[in-house]
mmCIF file of C-alpha atoms and ligand atoms in Angstrom:
data_model
loop_
_atom_site.group_PDB
_atom_site.id
_atom_site.type_symbol
_atom_site.label_atom_id
_atom_site.label_comp_id
_atom_site.label_asym_id
_atom_site.label_seq_id
_atom_site.Cartn_x
_atom_site.Cartn_y
_atom_site.Cartn_z
ATOM 1 C CA MET D 263 21.776 63.506 54.011
ATOM 2 C CA GLU D 264 23.155 60.269 52.708
ATOM 3 C CA GLU D 265 20.882 57.345 53.278
ATOM 4 C CA ASN D 266 23.507 55.305 55.097
ATOM 5 C CA GLN D 267 25.082 58.066 57.110
ATOM 6 C CA PHE D 268 24.036 56.683 60.502
ATOM 7 C CA ARG D 269 24.110 53.022 59.663
ATOM 8 C CA ILE D 270 26.204 51.053 62.131
ATOM 9 C CA VAL D 271 28.672 49.002 60.160
ATOM 10 C CA LEU D 272 28.930 45.403 61.305
ATOM 11 C CA LYS D 273 32.494 44.329 61.965
ATOM 12 C CA LYS D 274 33.428 41.210 60.060
ATOM 13 C CA ILE D 275 35.235 38.431 61.890
ATOM 14 C CA ALA D 276 37.122 35.597 60.222
ATOM 15 C CA ILE D 277 38.106 32.622 62.371
ATOM 16 C CA LEU D 278 41.078 30.325 61.794
ATOM 17 C CA ALA D 279 40.980 27.023 63.667
ATOM 18 C CA SER D 280 42.743 23.660 63.462
ATOM 19 C CA GLY D 281 40.620 21.423 65.641
ATOM 20 C CA SER D 282 37.276 20.881 67.285
ATOM 21 C CA GLY D 283 36.251 24.518 67.120
ATOM 22 C CA SER D 284 34.281 24.641 70.347
ATOM 23 C CA ASN D 285 35.578 28.181 70.884
ATOM 24 C CA ALA D 286 34.660 29.075 67.317
ATOM 25 C CA GLU D 287 31.122 27.873 68.017
ATOM 26 C CA GLU D 288 30.856 30.019 71.153
ATOM 27 C CA ILE D 289 32.021 33.043 69.154
ATOM 28 C CA ILE D 290 29.553 32.348 66.341
ATOM 29 C CA LYS D 291 26.684 32.061 68.832
ATOM 30 C CA HIS D 292 27.752 35.166 70.739
ATOM 31 C CA PHE D 293 27.658 37.341 67.618
ATOM 32 C CA HIS D 294 24.592 35.720 66.057
ATOM 33 C CA GLY D 295 22.172 38.588 65.500
ATOM 34 C CA SER D 296 24.563 41.082 67.102
ATOM 35 C CA PRO D 297 24.473 44.653 65.806
ATOM 36 C CA LYS D 298 28.254 44.874 66.348
ATOM 37 C CA ALA D 299 29.829 42.001 64.479
ATOM 38 C CA GLU D 300 29.312 38.787 62.589
ATOM 39 C CA VAL D 301 31.442 35.774 61.798
ATOM 40 C CA ILE D 302 31.747 35.754 58.029
ATOM 41 C CA LEU D 303 34.282 33.048 57.308
ATOM 42 C CA ILE D 304 36.046 30.076 58.872
ATOM 43 C CA GLY D 305 39.348 28.718 57.649
ATOM 44 C CA SER D 306 41.105 25.546 58.716
ATOM 45 C CA ASN D 307 44.423 23.961 57.822
ATOM 46 C CA LYS D 308 42.954 20.509 58.638
ATOM 47 C CA PRO D 309 40.488 19.032 56.148
ATOM 48 C CA ASP D 310 38.993 16.774 58.859
ATOM 49 C CA ALA D 311 38.750 19.393 61.620
ATOM 50 C CA TYR D 312 35.405 19.316 63.390
ATOM 51 C CA VAL D 313 35.251 23.109 63.195
ATOM 52 C CA LEU D 314 34.240 22.638 59.541
ATOM 53 C CA GLU D 315 31.135 20.705 60.650
ATOM 54 C CA ARG D 316 30.282 23.512 63.029
ATOM 55 C CA ALA D 317 30.648 26.034 60.197
ATOM 56 C CA LYS D 318 28.212 23.960 58.147
ATOM 57 C CA LYS D 319 25.760 23.785 61.057
ATOM 58 C CA PHE D 320 25.696 27.583 61.319
ATOM 59 C CA GLN D 321 25.844 28.066 57.535
ATOM 60 C CA ILE D 322 29.063 30.020 57.670
ATOM 61 C CA PRO D 323 31.318 29.808 54.604
ATOM 62 C CA ALA D 324 34.418 27.746 55.306
ATOM 63 C CA PHE D 325 37.580 26.838 53.468
ATOM 64 C CA VAL D 326 40.564 24.545 53.919
ATOM 65 C CA PHE D 327 44.093 25.609 53.170
ATOM 66 C CA SER D 328 47.627 24.241 53.310
ATOM 67 C CA LYS D 329 50.601 25.673 55.168
ATOM 68 C CA GLY D 330 52.004 26.640 51.770
ATOM 69 C CA GLN D 331 48.893 28.649 50.941
ATOM 70 C CA LEU D 332 49.069 30.345 54.343
ATOM 71 C CA ASP D 333 52.736 31.232 53.989
ATOM 72 C CA GLY D 334 52.298 32.180 50.330
ATOM 73 C CA GLY D 335 49.651 34.808 51.092
ATOM 74 C CA GLU D 336 46.608 33.074 49.557
ATOM 75 C CA VAL D 337 44.839 32.889 52.912
ATOM 76 C CA THR D 338 45.507 36.587 53.551
ATOM 77 C CA LYS D 339 44.038 37.416 50.149
ATOM 78 C CA LYS D 340 40.965 35.308 50.867
ATOM 79 C CA LEU D 341 40.376 37.071 54.215
ATOM 80 C CA LEU D 342 40.892 40.504 52.642
ATOM 81 C CA ASP D 343 38.610 39.691 49.711
ATOM 82 C CA ALA D 344 35.928 38.590 52.186
ATOM 83 C CA GLY D 345 36.196 42.008 53.863
ATOM 84 C CA ALA D 346 37.347 40.695 57.233
ATOM 85 C CA ASP D 347 38.123 43.375 59.820
ATOM 86 C CA TRP D 348 39.404 40.991 62.491
ATOM 87 C CA VAL D 349 41.032 37.584 62.422
ATOM 88 C CA VAL D 350 40.387 35.372 65.444
ATOM 89 C CA LEU D 351 42.613 32.369 66.098
ATOM 90 C CA ALA D 352 40.551 29.803 67.988
ATOM 91 C CA GLY D 353 42.754 26.770 68.467
ATOM 92 C CA PHE D 354 44.861 27.544 65.408
ATOM 93 C CA LEU D 355 48.128 25.672 65.508
ATOM 94 C CA LEU D 356 50.231 27.015 62.619
ATOM 95 C CA LYS D 357 52.581 29.966 62.937
ATOM 96 C CA VAL D 358 50.969 33.105 61.562
ATOM 97 C CA PRO D 359 53.138 34.365 58.675
ATOM 98 C CA ASP D 360 54.277 37.969 58.308
ATOM 99 C CA ASN D 361 52.042 38.546 55.286
ATOM 100 C CA LEU D 362 48.936 37.973 57.432
ATOM 101 C CA ILE D 363 50.223 40.071 60.339
ATOM 102 C CA THR D 364 51.058 42.939 57.978
ATOM 103 C CA ALA D 365 47.601 42.802 56.385
ATOM 104 C CA PHE D 366 45.837 42.866 59.787
ATOM 105 C CA PRO D 367 48.047 44.959 62.102
ATOM 106 C CA ASP D 368 46.789 44.611 65.711
ATOM 107 C CA ARG D 369 43.701 42.938 64.280
ATOM 108 C CA ILE D 370 44.617 39.307 64.925
ATOM 109 C CA VAL D 371 43.693 37.891 68.313
ATOM 110 C CA ASN D 372 44.668 34.531 69.745
ATOM 111 C CA ILE D 373 43.628 32.533 72.782
ATOM 112 C CA HIS D 374 46.220 30.505 74.647
ATOM 113 C CA PRO D 375 45.131 27.874 77.179
ATOM 114 C CA ALA D 376 47.512 28.931 79.987
ATOM 115 C CA LEU D 377 48.759 31.985 81.817
ATOM 116 C CA LEU D 378 51.417 33.375 79.462
ATOM 117 C CA PRO D 379 54.348 33.876 79.555
ATOM 118 C CA ASN D 380 54.216 30.460 81.228
ATOM 119 C CA TYR D 381 53.632 27.413 79.042
ATOM 120 C CA GLY D 382 53.816 29.288 75.749
ATOM 121 C CA GLY D 383 56.010 29.162 72.672
ATOM 122 C CA LYS D 384 56.529 26.767 69.795
ATOM 123 C CA GLY D 385 55.012 23.332 70.328
ATOM 124 C CA MET D 386 52.906 24.419 73.307
ATOM 125 C CA TYR D 387 49.304 23.912 72.333
ATOM 126 C CA GLY D 388 46.223 21.994 73.390
ATOM 127 C CA MET D 389 46.794 19.043 75.714
ATOM 128 C CA ARG D 390 50.563 19.548 75.714
ATOM 129 C CA VAL D 391 50.010 22.748 77.672
ATOM 130 C CA HIS D 392 47.733 21.066 80.205
ATOM 131 C CA GLU D 393 50.157 18.156 80.639
ATOM 132 C CA ALA D 394 52.995 20.610 81.319
ATOM 133 C CA VAL D 395 50.856 22.459 83.851
ATOM 134 C CA ARG D 396 49.934 19.131 85.506
ATOM 135 C CA ASN D 397 53.588 18.125 85.757
ATOM 136 C CA SER D 398 54.598 21.501 87.179
ATOM 137 C CA GLY D 399 52.516 21.125 90.322
ATOM 138 C CA ASP D 400 51.191 24.687 89.887
ATOM 139 C CA GLY D 401 48.094 25.499 91.912
ATOM 140 C CA GLU D 402 46.417 27.410 89.110
ATOM 141 C CA THR D 403 46.194 27.754 85.362
ATOM 142 C CA GLY D 404 44.114 29.937 83.095
ATOM 143 C CA ILE D 405 43.711 31.618 79.750
ATOM 144 C CA THR D 406 45.496 34.402 77.926
ATOM 145 C CA ILE D 407 43.941 36.413 75.121
ATOM 146 C CA HIS D 408 46.526 38.376 73.168
ATOM 147 C CA LEU D 409 47.227 40.157 69.921
ATOM 148 C CA VAL D 410 49.429 38.261 67.503
ATOM 149 C CA ASN D 411 52.857 39.392 66.422
ATOM 150 C CA GLN D 412 55.791 37.680 64.697
ATOM 151 C CA HIS D 413 56.694 35.596 67.756
ATOM 152 C CA TYR D 414 54.677 32.687 69.127
ATOM 153 C CA ASP D 415 52.557 33.773 72.096
ATOM 154 C CA GLU D 416 54.400 37.059 72.628
ATOM 155 C CA GLY D 417 51.941 39.701 71.379
ATOM 156 C CA LYS D 418 50.304 42.253 73.647
ATOM 157 C CA ILE D 419 48.222 40.594 76.360
ATOM 158 C CA ILE D 420 44.637 41.839 76.394
ATOM 159 C CA PHE D 421 43.117 39.642 79.072
ATOM 160 C CA GLN D 422 43.936 36.831 81.477
ATOM 161 C CA ALA D 423 41.796 34.808 83.858
ATOM 162 C CA ALA D 424 42.928 32.115 86.278
ATOM 163 C CA VAL D 425 41.333 29.009 87.758
ATOM 164 C CA PRO D 426 42.590 26.921 90.683
ATOM 165 C CA ILE D 427 43.659 23.353 90.005
ATOM 166 C CA SER D 428 44.247 20.586 92.509
ATOM 167 C CA ALA D 429 46.716 17.731 92.662
ATOM 168 C CA GLU D 430 43.901 15.342 91.728
ATOM 169 C CA ASP D 431 43.112 17.127 88.442
ATOM 170 C CA SER D 432 44.176 15.170 85.350
ATOM 171 C CA PRO D 433 45.286 17.045 82.206
ATOM 172 C CA GLU D 434 41.757 16.384 80.878
ATOM 173 C CA ASP D 435 40.224 17.953 84.012
ATOM 174 C CA ILE D 436 42.510 20.949 83.556
ATOM 175 C CA ALA D 437 41.519 21.233 79.891
ATOM 176 C CA GLN D 438 37.875 21.256 80.891
ATOM 177 C CA LYS D 439 38.384 24.008 83.458
ATOM 178 C CA VAL D 440 40.307 26.069 80.898
ATOM 179 C CA HIS D 441 37.621 25.539 78.267
ATOM 180 C CA GLN D 442 34.984 26.869 80.658
ATOM 181 C CA LEU D 443 37.047 30.039 81.115
ATOM 182 C CA GLU D 444 37.516 30.322 77.349
ATOM 183 C CA TYR D 445 33.803 30.045 76.620
ATOM 184 C CA LYS D 446 32.984 32.561 79.350
ATOM 185 C CA TYR D 447 35.450 35.240 78.318
ATOM 186 C CA PHE D 448 36.737 34.896 74.742
ATOM 187 C CA PRO D 449 33.606 36.132 72.901
ATOM 188 C CA LYS D 450 33.203 39.055 75.318
ATOM 189 C CA VAL D 451 36.835 40.066 75.048
ATOM 190 C CA ILE D 452 36.611 39.954 71.244
ATOM 191 C CA GLU D 453 33.547 42.182 71.420
ATOM 192 C CA SER D 454 35.413 44.655 73.627
ATOM 193 C CA LEU D 455 38.217 44.835 71.048
ATOM 194 C CA LEU D 456 36.058 45.597 68.025
HETATM 195 C C1 GAR F 560 41.712 25.813 73.092
HETATM 196 O O1 GAR F 560 41.856 25.395 74.431
HETATM 197 C C2 GAR F 560 42.717 26.895 72.764
HETATM 198 O O2 GAR F 560 43.031 27.724 73.845
HETATM 199 C C3 GAR F 560 43.913 26.089 72.361
HETATM 200 O O3 GAR F 560 43.397 25.016 71.625
HETATM 201 C C4 GAR F 560 42.101 24.685 72.138
HETATM 202 C C5 GAR F 560 41.150 24.572 70.968
HETATM 203 O O4 GAR F 560 39.902 24.068 71.378
HETATM 204 N N1 GAR F 560 44.863 26.875 71.604
HETATM 205 C C6 GAR F 560 46.164 26.687 71.621
HETATM 206 O O5 GAR F 560 46.697 25.783 72.250
HETATM 207 C C7 GAR F 560 46.967 27.661 70.775
HETATM 208 N N2 GAR F 560 48.359 27.659 71.162
HETATM 209 P P1 GAR F 560 38.651 24.206 70.420
HETATM 210 O O6 GAR F 560 39.088 23.773 69.029
HETATM 211 O O7 GAR F 560 37.612 23.295 70.988
HETATM 212 O O8 GAR F 560 38.211 25.645 70.441
#
């Protein structure tokens, strides 16, 4: 019998993020010590993104890249070389190029801070989404976790959860409600996908 025959192989998760990285932190914590998966690498297209501080805090290797490096395939190579099985977009604001999608078919997952197909598409991210929801007068918003394909926010939807909002809620209040849903569900949904 081979020594490693029954060893459970940890799935390796790479995270791409452009901003604060509070979702990235929840994912890191969720998989800390997990027998199923670990976060092995964090990449950001913003040199001053707070997610890089969080990576440091949890001693997770991190790197910064430009849009040119993303589109040119250098980021894909880095993720492949690191042995990533899954790529998680946690507040990542650049369009994912074909070379990355081809390298990780149905293995890239994104979180969107609204109930797609509403309030999705190019230019709809972060507070812009919550401002649009506020201006719509909708009585609820939510989160959508989906696989990534060539079109912004149009990949297969894996999970959605809604939260009521009231006329008194500011875009910041809405963002906070959405963040609570994200923290509650995103790590668990990732785990269910692995
Ligand atoms: C999250 O609310 C996420 O859903 C959103 O950016 C925020 C990042 O927060 N993503 C998008 O808008 C993607 N279109 P975080 O950096 O604190 O995790």
